[in-house]
Coordinates of C-alpha atoms in Angstrom, one line a residue:
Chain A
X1 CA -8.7 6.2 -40.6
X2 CA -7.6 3.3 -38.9
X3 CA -9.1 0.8 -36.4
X4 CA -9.9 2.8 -32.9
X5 CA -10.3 0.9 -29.6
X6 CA -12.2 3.1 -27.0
X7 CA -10.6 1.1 -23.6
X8 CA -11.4 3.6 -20.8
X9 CA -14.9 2.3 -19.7
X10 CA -13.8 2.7 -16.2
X11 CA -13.3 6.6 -16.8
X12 CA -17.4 6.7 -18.9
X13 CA -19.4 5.0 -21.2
X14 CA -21.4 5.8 -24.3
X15 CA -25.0 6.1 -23.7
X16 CA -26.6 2.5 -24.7
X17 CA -29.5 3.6 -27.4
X18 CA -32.1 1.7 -24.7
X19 CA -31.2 4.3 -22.3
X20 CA -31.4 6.8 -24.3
X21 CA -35.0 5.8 -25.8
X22 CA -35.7 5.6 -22.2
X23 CA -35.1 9.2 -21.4
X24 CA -36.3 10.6 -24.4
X25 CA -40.2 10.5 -23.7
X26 CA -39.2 12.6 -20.4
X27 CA -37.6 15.7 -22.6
X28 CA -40.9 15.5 -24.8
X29 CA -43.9 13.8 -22.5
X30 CA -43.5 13.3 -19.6
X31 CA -41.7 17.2 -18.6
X32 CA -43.9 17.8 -15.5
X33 CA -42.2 19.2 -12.3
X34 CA -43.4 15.6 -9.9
X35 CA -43.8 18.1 -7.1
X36 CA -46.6 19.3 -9.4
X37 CA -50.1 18.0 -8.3
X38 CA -51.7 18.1 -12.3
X39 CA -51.6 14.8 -14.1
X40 CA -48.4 16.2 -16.0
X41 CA -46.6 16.3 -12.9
X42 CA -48.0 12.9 -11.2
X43 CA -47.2 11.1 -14.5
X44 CA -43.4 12.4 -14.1
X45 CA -44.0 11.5 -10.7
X46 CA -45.0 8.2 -11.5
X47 CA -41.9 7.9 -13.5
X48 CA -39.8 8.9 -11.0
X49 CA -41.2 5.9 -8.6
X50 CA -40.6 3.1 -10.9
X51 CA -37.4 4.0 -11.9
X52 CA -36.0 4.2 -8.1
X53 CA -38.3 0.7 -7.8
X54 CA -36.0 -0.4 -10.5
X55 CA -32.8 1.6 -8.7
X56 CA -33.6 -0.4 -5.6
X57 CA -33.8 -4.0 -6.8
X58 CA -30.9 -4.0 -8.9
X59 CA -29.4 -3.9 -5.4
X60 CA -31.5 -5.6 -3.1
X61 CA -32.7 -2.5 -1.4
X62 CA -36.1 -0.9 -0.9
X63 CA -37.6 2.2 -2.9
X64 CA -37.6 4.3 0.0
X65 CA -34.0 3.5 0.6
X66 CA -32.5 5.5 -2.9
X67 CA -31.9 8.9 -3.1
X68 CA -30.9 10.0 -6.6
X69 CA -28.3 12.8 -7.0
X70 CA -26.1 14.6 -9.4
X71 CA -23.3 11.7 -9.3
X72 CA -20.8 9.3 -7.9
X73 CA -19.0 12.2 -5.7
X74 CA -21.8 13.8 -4.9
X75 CA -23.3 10.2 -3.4
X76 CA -20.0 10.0 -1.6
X77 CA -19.5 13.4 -0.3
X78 CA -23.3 13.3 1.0
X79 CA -23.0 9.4 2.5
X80 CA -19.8 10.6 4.4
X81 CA -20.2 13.7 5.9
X82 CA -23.8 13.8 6.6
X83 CA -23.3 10.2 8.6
X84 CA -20.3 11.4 10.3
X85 CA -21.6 14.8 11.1
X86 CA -25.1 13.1 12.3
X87 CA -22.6 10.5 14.2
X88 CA -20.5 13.1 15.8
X89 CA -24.4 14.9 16.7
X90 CA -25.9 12.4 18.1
X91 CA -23.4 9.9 19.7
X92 CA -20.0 12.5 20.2
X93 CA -18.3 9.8 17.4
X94 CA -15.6 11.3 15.4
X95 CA -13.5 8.9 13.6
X96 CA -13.7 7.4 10.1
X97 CA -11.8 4.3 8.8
X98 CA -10.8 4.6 5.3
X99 CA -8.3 3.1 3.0
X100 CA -5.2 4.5 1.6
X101 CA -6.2 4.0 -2.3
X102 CA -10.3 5.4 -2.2
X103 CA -11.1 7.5 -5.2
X104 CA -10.8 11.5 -4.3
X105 CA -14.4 11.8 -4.1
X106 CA -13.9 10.1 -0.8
X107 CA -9.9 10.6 0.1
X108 CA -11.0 14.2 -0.2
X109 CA -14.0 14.5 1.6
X110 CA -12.4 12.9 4.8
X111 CA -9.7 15.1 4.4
X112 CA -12.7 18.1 4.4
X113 CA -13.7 16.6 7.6
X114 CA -10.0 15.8 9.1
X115 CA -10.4 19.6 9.1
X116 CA -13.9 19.9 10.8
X117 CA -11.9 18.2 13.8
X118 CA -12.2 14.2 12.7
X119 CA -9.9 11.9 12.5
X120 CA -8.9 9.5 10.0
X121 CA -7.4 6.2 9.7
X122 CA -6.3 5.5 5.9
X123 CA -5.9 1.7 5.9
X124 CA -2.9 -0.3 3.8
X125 CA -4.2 -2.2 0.7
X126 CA -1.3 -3.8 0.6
X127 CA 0.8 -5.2 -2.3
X128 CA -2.0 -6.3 -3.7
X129 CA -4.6 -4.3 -3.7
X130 CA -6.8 -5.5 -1.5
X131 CA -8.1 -4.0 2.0
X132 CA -7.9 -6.4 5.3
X133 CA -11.3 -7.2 7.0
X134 CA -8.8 -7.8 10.4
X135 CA -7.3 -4.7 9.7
X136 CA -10.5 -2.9 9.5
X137 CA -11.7 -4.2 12.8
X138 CA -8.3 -3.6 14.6
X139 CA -9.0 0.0 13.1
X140 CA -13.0 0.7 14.8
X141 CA -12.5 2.3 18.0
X142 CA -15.4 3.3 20.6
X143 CA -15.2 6.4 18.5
X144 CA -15.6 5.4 15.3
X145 CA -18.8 6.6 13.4
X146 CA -18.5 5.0 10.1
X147 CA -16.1 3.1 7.6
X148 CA -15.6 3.6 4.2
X149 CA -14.5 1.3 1.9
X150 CA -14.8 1.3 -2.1
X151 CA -16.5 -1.9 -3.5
X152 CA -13.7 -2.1 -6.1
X153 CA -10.9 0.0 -7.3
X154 CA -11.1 2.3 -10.0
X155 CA -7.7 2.4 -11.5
X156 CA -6.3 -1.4 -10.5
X157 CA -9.5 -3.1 -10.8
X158 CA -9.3 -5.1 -7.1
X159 CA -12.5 -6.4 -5.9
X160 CA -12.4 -5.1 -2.0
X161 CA -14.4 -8.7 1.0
X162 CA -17.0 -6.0 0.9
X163 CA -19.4 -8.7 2.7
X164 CA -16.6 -9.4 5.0
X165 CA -16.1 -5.5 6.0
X166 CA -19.9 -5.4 6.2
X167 CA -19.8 -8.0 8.9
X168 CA -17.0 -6.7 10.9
X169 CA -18.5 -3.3 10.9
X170 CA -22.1 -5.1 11.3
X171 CA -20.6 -6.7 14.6
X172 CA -19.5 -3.6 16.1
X173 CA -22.4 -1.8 14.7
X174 CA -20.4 0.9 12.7
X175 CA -21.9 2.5 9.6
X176 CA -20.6 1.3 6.3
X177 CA -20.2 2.8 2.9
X178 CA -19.0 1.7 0.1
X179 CA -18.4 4.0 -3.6
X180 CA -19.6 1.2 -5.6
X181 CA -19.3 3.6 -8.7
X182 CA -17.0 0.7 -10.2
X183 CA -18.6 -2.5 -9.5
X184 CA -22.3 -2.1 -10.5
X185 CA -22.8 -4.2 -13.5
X186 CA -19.6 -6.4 -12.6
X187 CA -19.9 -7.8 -8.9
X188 CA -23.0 -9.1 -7.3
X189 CA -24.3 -6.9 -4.8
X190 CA -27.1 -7.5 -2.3
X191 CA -27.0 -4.5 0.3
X192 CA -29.2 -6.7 2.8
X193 CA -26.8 -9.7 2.4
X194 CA -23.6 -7.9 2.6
X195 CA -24.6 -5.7 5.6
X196 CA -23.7 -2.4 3.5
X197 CA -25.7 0.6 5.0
X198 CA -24.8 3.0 2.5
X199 CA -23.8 2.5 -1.3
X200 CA -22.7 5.0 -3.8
X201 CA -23.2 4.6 -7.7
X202 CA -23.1 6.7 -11.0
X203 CA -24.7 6.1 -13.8
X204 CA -22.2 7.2 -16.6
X205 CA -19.9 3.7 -15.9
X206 CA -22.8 1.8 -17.3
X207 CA -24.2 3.4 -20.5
X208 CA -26.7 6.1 -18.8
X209 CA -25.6 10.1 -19.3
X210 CA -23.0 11.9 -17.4
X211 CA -24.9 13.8 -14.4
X212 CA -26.6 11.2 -12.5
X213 CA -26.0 9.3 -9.5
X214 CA -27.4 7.6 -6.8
X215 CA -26.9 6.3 -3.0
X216 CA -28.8 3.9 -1.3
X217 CA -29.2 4.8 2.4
X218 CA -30.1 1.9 4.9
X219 CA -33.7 2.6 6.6
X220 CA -32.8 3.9 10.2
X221 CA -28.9 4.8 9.5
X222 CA -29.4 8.4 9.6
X223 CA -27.5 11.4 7.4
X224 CA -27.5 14.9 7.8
X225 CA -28.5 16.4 4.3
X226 CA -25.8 18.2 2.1
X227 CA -28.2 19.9 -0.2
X228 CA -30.7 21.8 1.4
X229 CA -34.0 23.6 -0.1
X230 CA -37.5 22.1 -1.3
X231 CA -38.6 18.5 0.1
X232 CA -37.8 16.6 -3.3
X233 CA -36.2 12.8 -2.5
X234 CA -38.2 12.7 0.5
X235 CA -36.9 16.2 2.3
X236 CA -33.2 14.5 2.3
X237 CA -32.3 16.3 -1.2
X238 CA -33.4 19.3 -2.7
X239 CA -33.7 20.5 -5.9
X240 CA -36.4 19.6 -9.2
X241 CA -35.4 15.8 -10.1
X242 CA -33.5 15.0 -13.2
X243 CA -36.2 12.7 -14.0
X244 CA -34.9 11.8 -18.0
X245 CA -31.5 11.4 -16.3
X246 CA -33.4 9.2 -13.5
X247 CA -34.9 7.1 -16.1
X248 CA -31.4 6.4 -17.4
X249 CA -29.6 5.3 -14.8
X250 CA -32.6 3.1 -14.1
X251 CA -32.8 1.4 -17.7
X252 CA -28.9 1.1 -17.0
X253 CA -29.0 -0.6 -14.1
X254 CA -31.7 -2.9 -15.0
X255 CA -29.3 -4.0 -17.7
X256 CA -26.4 -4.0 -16.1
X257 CA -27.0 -6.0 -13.0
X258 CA -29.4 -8.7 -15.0
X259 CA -26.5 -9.6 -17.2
X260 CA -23.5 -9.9 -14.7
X261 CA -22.8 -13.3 -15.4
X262 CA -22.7 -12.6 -19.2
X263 CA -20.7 -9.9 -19.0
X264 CA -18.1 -11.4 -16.5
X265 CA -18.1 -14.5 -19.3
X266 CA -17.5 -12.4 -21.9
X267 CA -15.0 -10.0 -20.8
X268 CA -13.1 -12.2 -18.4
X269 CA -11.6 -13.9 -21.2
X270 CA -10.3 -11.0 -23.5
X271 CA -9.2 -9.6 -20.3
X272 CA -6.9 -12.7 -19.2
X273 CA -5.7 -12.9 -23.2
X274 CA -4.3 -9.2 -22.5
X275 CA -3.2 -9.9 -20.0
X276 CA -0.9 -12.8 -20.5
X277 CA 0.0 -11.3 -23.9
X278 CA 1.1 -7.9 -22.0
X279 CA 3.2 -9.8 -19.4
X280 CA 5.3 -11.3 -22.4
X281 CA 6.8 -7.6 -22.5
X282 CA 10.1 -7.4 -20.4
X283 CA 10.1 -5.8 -17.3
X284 CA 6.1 -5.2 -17.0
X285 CA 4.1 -5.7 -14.2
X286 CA 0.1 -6.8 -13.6
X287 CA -1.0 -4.3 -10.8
X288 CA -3.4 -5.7 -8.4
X289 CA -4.3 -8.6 -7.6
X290 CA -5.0 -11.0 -10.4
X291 CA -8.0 -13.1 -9.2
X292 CA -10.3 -10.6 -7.0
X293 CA -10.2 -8.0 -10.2
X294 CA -12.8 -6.4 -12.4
X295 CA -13.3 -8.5 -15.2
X296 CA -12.8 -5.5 -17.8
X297 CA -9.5 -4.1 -15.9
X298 CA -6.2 -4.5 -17.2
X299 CA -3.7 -2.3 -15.4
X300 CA 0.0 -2.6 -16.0
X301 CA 3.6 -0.6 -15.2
X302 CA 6.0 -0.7 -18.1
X303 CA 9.7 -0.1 -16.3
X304 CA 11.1 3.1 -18.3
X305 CA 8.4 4.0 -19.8
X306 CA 6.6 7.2 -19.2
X307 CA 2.6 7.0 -19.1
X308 CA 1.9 10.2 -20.6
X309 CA 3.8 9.7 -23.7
X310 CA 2.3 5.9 -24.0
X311 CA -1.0 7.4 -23.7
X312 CA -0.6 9.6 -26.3
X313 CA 1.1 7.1 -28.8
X314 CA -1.5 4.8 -28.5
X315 CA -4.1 7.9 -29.3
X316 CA -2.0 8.3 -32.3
X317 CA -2.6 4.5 -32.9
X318 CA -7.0 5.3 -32.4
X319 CA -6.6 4.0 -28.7
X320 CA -8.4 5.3 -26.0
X321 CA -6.4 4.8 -22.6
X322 CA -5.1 6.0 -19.5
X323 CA -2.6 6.4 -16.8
X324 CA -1.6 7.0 -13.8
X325 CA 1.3 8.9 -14.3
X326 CA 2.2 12.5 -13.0
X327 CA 2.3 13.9 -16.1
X328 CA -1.4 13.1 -16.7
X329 CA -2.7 14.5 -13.5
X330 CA -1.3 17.5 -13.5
X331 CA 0.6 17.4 -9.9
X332 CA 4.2 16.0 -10.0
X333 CA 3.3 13.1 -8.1
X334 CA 1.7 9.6 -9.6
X335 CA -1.4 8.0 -8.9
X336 CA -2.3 7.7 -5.1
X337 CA -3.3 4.1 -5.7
X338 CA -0.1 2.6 -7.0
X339 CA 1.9 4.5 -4.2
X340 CA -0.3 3.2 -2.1
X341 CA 0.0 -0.6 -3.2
X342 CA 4.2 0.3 -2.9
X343 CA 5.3 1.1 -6.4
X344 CA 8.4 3.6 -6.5
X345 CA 7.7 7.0 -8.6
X346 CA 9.7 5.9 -11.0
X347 CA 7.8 2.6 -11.7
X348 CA 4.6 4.2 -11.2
X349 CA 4.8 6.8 -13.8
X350 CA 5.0 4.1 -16.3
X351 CA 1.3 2.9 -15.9
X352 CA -1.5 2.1 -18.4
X353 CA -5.2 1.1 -17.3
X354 CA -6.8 -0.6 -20.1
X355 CA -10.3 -1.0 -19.0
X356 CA -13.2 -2.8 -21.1
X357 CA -17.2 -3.1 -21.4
X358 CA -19.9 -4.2 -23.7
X359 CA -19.0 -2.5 -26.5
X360 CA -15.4 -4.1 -26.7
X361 CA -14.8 -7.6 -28.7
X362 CA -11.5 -9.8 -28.6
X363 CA -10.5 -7.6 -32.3
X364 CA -10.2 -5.2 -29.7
X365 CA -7.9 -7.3 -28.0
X366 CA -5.8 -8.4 -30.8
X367 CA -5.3 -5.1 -31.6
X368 CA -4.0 -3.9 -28.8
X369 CA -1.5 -7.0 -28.6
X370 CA -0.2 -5.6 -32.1
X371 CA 0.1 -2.1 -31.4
X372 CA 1.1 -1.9 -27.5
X373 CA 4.4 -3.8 -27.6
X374 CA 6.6 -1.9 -30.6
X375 CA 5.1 1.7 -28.7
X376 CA 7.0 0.0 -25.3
X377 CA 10.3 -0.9 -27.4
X378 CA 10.5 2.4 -29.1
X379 CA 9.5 4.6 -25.7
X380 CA 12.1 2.3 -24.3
X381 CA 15.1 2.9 -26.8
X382 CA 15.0 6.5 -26.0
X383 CA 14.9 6.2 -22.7
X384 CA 17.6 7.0 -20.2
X385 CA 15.9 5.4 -17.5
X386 CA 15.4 2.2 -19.4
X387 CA 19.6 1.8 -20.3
X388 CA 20.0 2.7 -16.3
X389 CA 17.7 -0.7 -15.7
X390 CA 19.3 -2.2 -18.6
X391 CA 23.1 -1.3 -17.3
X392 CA 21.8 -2.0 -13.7
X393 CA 22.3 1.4 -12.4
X394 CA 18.5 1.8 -11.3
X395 CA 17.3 -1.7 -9.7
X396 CA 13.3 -2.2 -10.1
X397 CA 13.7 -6.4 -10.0
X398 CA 11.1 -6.5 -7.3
X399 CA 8.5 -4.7 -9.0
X400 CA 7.8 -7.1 -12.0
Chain B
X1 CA -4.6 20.2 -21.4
X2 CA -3.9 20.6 -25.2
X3 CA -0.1 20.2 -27.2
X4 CA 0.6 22.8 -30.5
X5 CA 1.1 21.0 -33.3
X6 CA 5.0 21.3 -33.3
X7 CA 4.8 19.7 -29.6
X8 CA 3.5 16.9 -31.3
X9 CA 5.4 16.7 -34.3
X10 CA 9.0 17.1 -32.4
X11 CA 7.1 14.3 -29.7
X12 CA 6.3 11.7 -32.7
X13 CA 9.1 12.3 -34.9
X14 CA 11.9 13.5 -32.3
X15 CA 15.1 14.9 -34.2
X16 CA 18.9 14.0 -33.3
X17 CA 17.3 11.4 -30.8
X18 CA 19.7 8.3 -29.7
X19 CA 22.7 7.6 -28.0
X20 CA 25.9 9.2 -29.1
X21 CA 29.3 7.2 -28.7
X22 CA 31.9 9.2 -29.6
X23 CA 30.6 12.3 -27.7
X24 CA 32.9 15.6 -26.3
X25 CA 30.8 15.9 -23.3
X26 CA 27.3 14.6 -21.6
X27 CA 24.7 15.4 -19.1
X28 CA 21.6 14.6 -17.4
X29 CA 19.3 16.1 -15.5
X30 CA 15.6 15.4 -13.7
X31 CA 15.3 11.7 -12.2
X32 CA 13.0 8.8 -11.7
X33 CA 11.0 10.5 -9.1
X34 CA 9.9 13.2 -10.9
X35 CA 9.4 11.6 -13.9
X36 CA 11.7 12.9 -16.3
X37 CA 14.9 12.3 -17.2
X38 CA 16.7 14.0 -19.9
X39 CA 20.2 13.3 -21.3
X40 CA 21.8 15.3 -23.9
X41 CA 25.4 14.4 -25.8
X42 CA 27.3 16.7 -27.7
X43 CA 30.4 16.7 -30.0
X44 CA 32.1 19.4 -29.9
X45 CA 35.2 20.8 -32.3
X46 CA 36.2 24.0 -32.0
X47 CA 34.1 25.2 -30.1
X48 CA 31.3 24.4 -32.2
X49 CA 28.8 22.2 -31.4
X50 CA 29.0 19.9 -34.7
X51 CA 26.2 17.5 -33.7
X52 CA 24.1 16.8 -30.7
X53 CA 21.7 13.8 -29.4
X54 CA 19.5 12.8 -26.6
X55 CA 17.7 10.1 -24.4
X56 CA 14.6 11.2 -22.7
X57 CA 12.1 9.3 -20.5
X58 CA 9.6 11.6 -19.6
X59 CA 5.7 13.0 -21.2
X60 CA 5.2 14.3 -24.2
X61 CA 6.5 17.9 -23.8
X62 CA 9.7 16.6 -22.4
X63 CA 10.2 14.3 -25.6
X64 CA 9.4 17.5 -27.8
X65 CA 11.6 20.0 -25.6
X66 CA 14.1 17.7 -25.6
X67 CA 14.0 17.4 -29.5
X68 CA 13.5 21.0 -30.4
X69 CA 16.6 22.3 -28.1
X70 CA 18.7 20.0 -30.1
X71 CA 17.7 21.3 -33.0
X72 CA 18.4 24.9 -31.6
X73 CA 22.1 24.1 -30.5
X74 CA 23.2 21.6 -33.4
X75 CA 25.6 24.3 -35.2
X76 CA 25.9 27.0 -32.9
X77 CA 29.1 27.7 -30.8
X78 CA 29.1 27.0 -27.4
X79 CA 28.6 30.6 -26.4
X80 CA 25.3 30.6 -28.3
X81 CA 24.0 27.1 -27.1
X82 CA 25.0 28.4 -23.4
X83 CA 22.8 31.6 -24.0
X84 CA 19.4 29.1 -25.3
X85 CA 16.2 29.5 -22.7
X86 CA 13.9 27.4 -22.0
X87 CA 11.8 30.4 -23.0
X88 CA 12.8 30.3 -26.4
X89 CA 12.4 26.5 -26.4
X90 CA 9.0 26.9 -25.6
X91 CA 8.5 29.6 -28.4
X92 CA 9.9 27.3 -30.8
X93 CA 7.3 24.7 -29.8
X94 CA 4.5 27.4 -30.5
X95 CA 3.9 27.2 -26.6
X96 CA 3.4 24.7 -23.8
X97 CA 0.7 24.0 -21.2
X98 CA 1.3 26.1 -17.8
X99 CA 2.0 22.4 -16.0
X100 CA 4.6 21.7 -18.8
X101 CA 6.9 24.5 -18.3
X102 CA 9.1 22.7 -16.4
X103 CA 10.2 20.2 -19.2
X104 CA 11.6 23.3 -21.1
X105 CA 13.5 24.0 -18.4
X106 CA 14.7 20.8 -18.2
X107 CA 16.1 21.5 -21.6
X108 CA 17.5 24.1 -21.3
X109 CA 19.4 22.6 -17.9
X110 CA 20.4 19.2 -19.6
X111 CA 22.1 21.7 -22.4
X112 CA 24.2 23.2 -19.9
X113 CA 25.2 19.4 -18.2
X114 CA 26.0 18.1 -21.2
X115 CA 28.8 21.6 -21.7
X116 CA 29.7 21.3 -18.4
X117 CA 30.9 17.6 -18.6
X118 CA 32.6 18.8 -22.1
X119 CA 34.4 21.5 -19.9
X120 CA 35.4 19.3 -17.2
X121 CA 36.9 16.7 -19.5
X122 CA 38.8 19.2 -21.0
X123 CA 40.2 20.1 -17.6
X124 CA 38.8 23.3 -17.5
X125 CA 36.5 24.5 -14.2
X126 CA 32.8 24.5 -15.9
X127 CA 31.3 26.5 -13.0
X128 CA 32.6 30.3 -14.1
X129 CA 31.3 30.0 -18.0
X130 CA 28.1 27.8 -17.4
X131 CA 27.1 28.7 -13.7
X132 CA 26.0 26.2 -11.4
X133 CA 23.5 24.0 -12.4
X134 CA 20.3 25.2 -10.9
X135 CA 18.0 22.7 -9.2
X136 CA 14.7 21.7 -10.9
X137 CA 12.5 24.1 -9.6
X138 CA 9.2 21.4 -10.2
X139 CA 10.7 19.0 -7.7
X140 CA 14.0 21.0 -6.1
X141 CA 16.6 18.1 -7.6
X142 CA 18.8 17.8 -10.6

């Protein structure tokens, strides 16, 4: 067996052994029910407290501002439509700024509510990738009851002027959320200082288990609940608390957000090597802005190639990868995200995110150098669409 | 979404795959858009199809459909290679993912181009033995 390179950190994580020693006395110890007034359910009770302690000052929020849930969607689904439906309630409001490129869990919830009688505006991102804090005020309205805007994007890596949206919507005192499922760990965040009222996050990006989430609600912004039953997370979410799963999303986060800087120094540079070494390939294309990008993201289009059979070349080659091309979602169309930054189909379906974390080392990066470029030249020789580029018939110059 | 093993050995060592130069007739089908894009030469003498190559740019089952319907045509008279499904194809392949039937259908359509082209060259009206090509039914262009 040959070298493997797991580069899909953006799509999960291994579980980091601290995190799971963390959890583990909760499975064997510490397996109260905290609603449970006994000393076994006060201790898990107790747990339960420090970790969203921990949870909140990661992110410079209090305690009684985190609500733990069952992940990054369900964060997202519950921050959305429980402030717009409390908006619409209490104040008549009924329009939501968006942007054209969120992840589903929150393209798809404002589509739920589009259908509950809201309306949407789904802003440009642009060539680059990045959202418009002028745009986004042009876009509130007496109407509006909250804006939506992910901290960073999950297939092209752009780092969104979160503080800037925060102080537009600050300003004309809209709600804000951002899905920060991407940028925990790899952007400063301070929710006080960047005026963001509600934050969505997952733990399984940063070495805890699949199955845990979190959102940090602003004291006084106020959501209607999405899960409704016993009086767990303070009345606002039912059901018994996932407390080993709670523990490691808070022994993630501790780690993640105290070593930021390390972490951007480290994978900042193996991230610029591929890239410049990826860009030596004809006809390929960086998407997203190079500067304000997540400093494990590489995310390229390779004209004439198709993603699907990339992807599964580079399996054959132990790489771990993926794409954003039709083929690999299922629906005939490509990604959202690179139709939204202007990318024809046919450049589109020739993407590859390559996306990095604390387990990968510049081998990993060398390897991928050596393996990536003769897959692209012998995709390329059988493709049709690559002798139409090469015989000018099909005319992509602007995208490279 | 999981491939059979002959999906992936026709996808990682594709047969009769290339360009052909001194072919009797050649088509392509599916486009950019879509994501696929099949091309298929043959060389034909009479009647026969004596060899048979293709270009495709497209996922992993339309490399593999693509390379198995060559394999099913190379040999065979044009009447035979005319009368090739996509549904055989796909049995050849030991079977493809639901989303994925639309590459073998691509194969079986790029088959009938590349005759088509072969019967127009020879001055003879393609549409009464091969039929009008049918649109892609995955994204309703050829």
């Amino acid at each position: 067996m040959g070298r493997t390179v797991y580069a899909d950190n953006a799509a999960t994580t291994a579980v980091s052994p601290q995190v799971l020693e963390a959890m583990l006395p909760c499975y064997k110890e510490w397996y109260g029910n905290p609603s449970s007034l006994y000393a076994l359910g006060q201790k898990a009770k107790e747990k339960l407290e420090e970790a969203r302690a921990d949870v909140a000052q990661c992110l410079g929020a209090s305690p009684d501002e985190i609500f733990f849930t069952s992940c990054g969607s369900e964060s997202d689904n519950w921050a959305i439509k429980g402030a717009a439906r409390a908006q619409r309630a209490k104040a008549g409001k009924a329009h939501i700024v968006t942007s054209a490129f969120e992840h589903h869990a929150v393209l798809h919830t404002c589509q739920a509510l589009e259908k509950e009688g809201f309306t949407v505006t789904y802003l440009p991102v642009h060539e680059n990738g990045v959202v418009r804090p002028e745009e986004v005020e042009a876009a509130i309205t007496e109407e509006t009851a909250l804006v939506t805007i992910m901290y960073a994007n999950n297939e092209i890596g752009t780092i969104q002027p979160i503080p800037e949206i925060g102080a537009v919507c600050k300003k004309h005192g809209v709600l804000f959320h951002t899905d920060a499922v991407q940028a925990i760990g790899h952007v400063h965040i301070h929710v006080k200082e960047q005026n963001i009222d509600m934050l969505s996050l997952s733990g399984h990006k940063l070495h805890a288990p699949k199955g845990v989430g979190a959102l940090y609600v602003r004291k006084g912004a106020r959501i209607q609940n999405l899960l409704d039953g016993g009086a767990q997370e303070r009345g606002k979410r039912a059901g018994t608390e996932n407390l080993a799963q709670i523990m490691g999303l808070a022994a993630a986060m501790k780690e993640a957000c105290s070593t930021i800087d390390q972490r951007v120094a480290r994978l900042a540079p193996m991230r610029d090597k591929l890239i410049d070494g990826l860009l030596k390939i004809p006809r390929s294309r960086l998407n997203g802005d190079r500067d304000r990008r997540l400093p494990g993201n590489v995310h390229f289009c390779f004209q004439g190639v198709e993603g699907e059979s990339l992807l599964l070349l580079l399996d054959a080659k132990g790489v771990a990868a993926s794409s954003g091309s039709a083929c690999t979602s299922g629906s005939l169309d490509p990604s959202h995200v690179l139709l939204a930054i202007g990318l024809p189909h046919g450049v589109a379906h020739g993407s590859l995110r390559l996306s990095f974390g604390d387990y990968n080392t510049m081998e990993d990066i060398d390897y991928l150098l050596e393996v990536i470029p003769p897959i692209i030249e012998r995709l390329r020789a059988m493709s049709p669409l690559w002798d139409a580029i090469q015989k000018g018939e099909v005319n992509y110059d602007q995208y490279m | 979404m999981a491939y059979s093993a002959k999906v992936m050995d026709h996808f990682s060592n594709p047969r009769n795959v290339g360009e052909m130069q001194d072919y009797s007739g050649v088509g392509e089908v599916g486009n950019p858009k879509c994501g696929d894009i099949m091309r298929m030469y043959i060389k034909v003498e009479n009647n026969v199809i004596t060899d048979v190559s293709f270009m495709t740019f497209g996922c992993g089952a339309a490399i593999a459909t693509s390379s198995m319907a060559t394999e099913l045509i190379k040999g065979k008279s044009i009447d035979d290679a005319l009368k090739l499904t996509n549904k055989a194809v796909m049995e050849a392949l030991d079977g493809l993912p639901p989303v994925k039937v639309h590459c073998s259908v691509l194969a079986e359509q790029a088959i009938k181009a590349a005759v088509s082209d072969y019967y127009t060259r020879q001055g003879i009206d393609p549409v009464p033995i091969v039929g009008e090509l049918t649109e892609c039914e995955a994204c309703g262009i050829i």
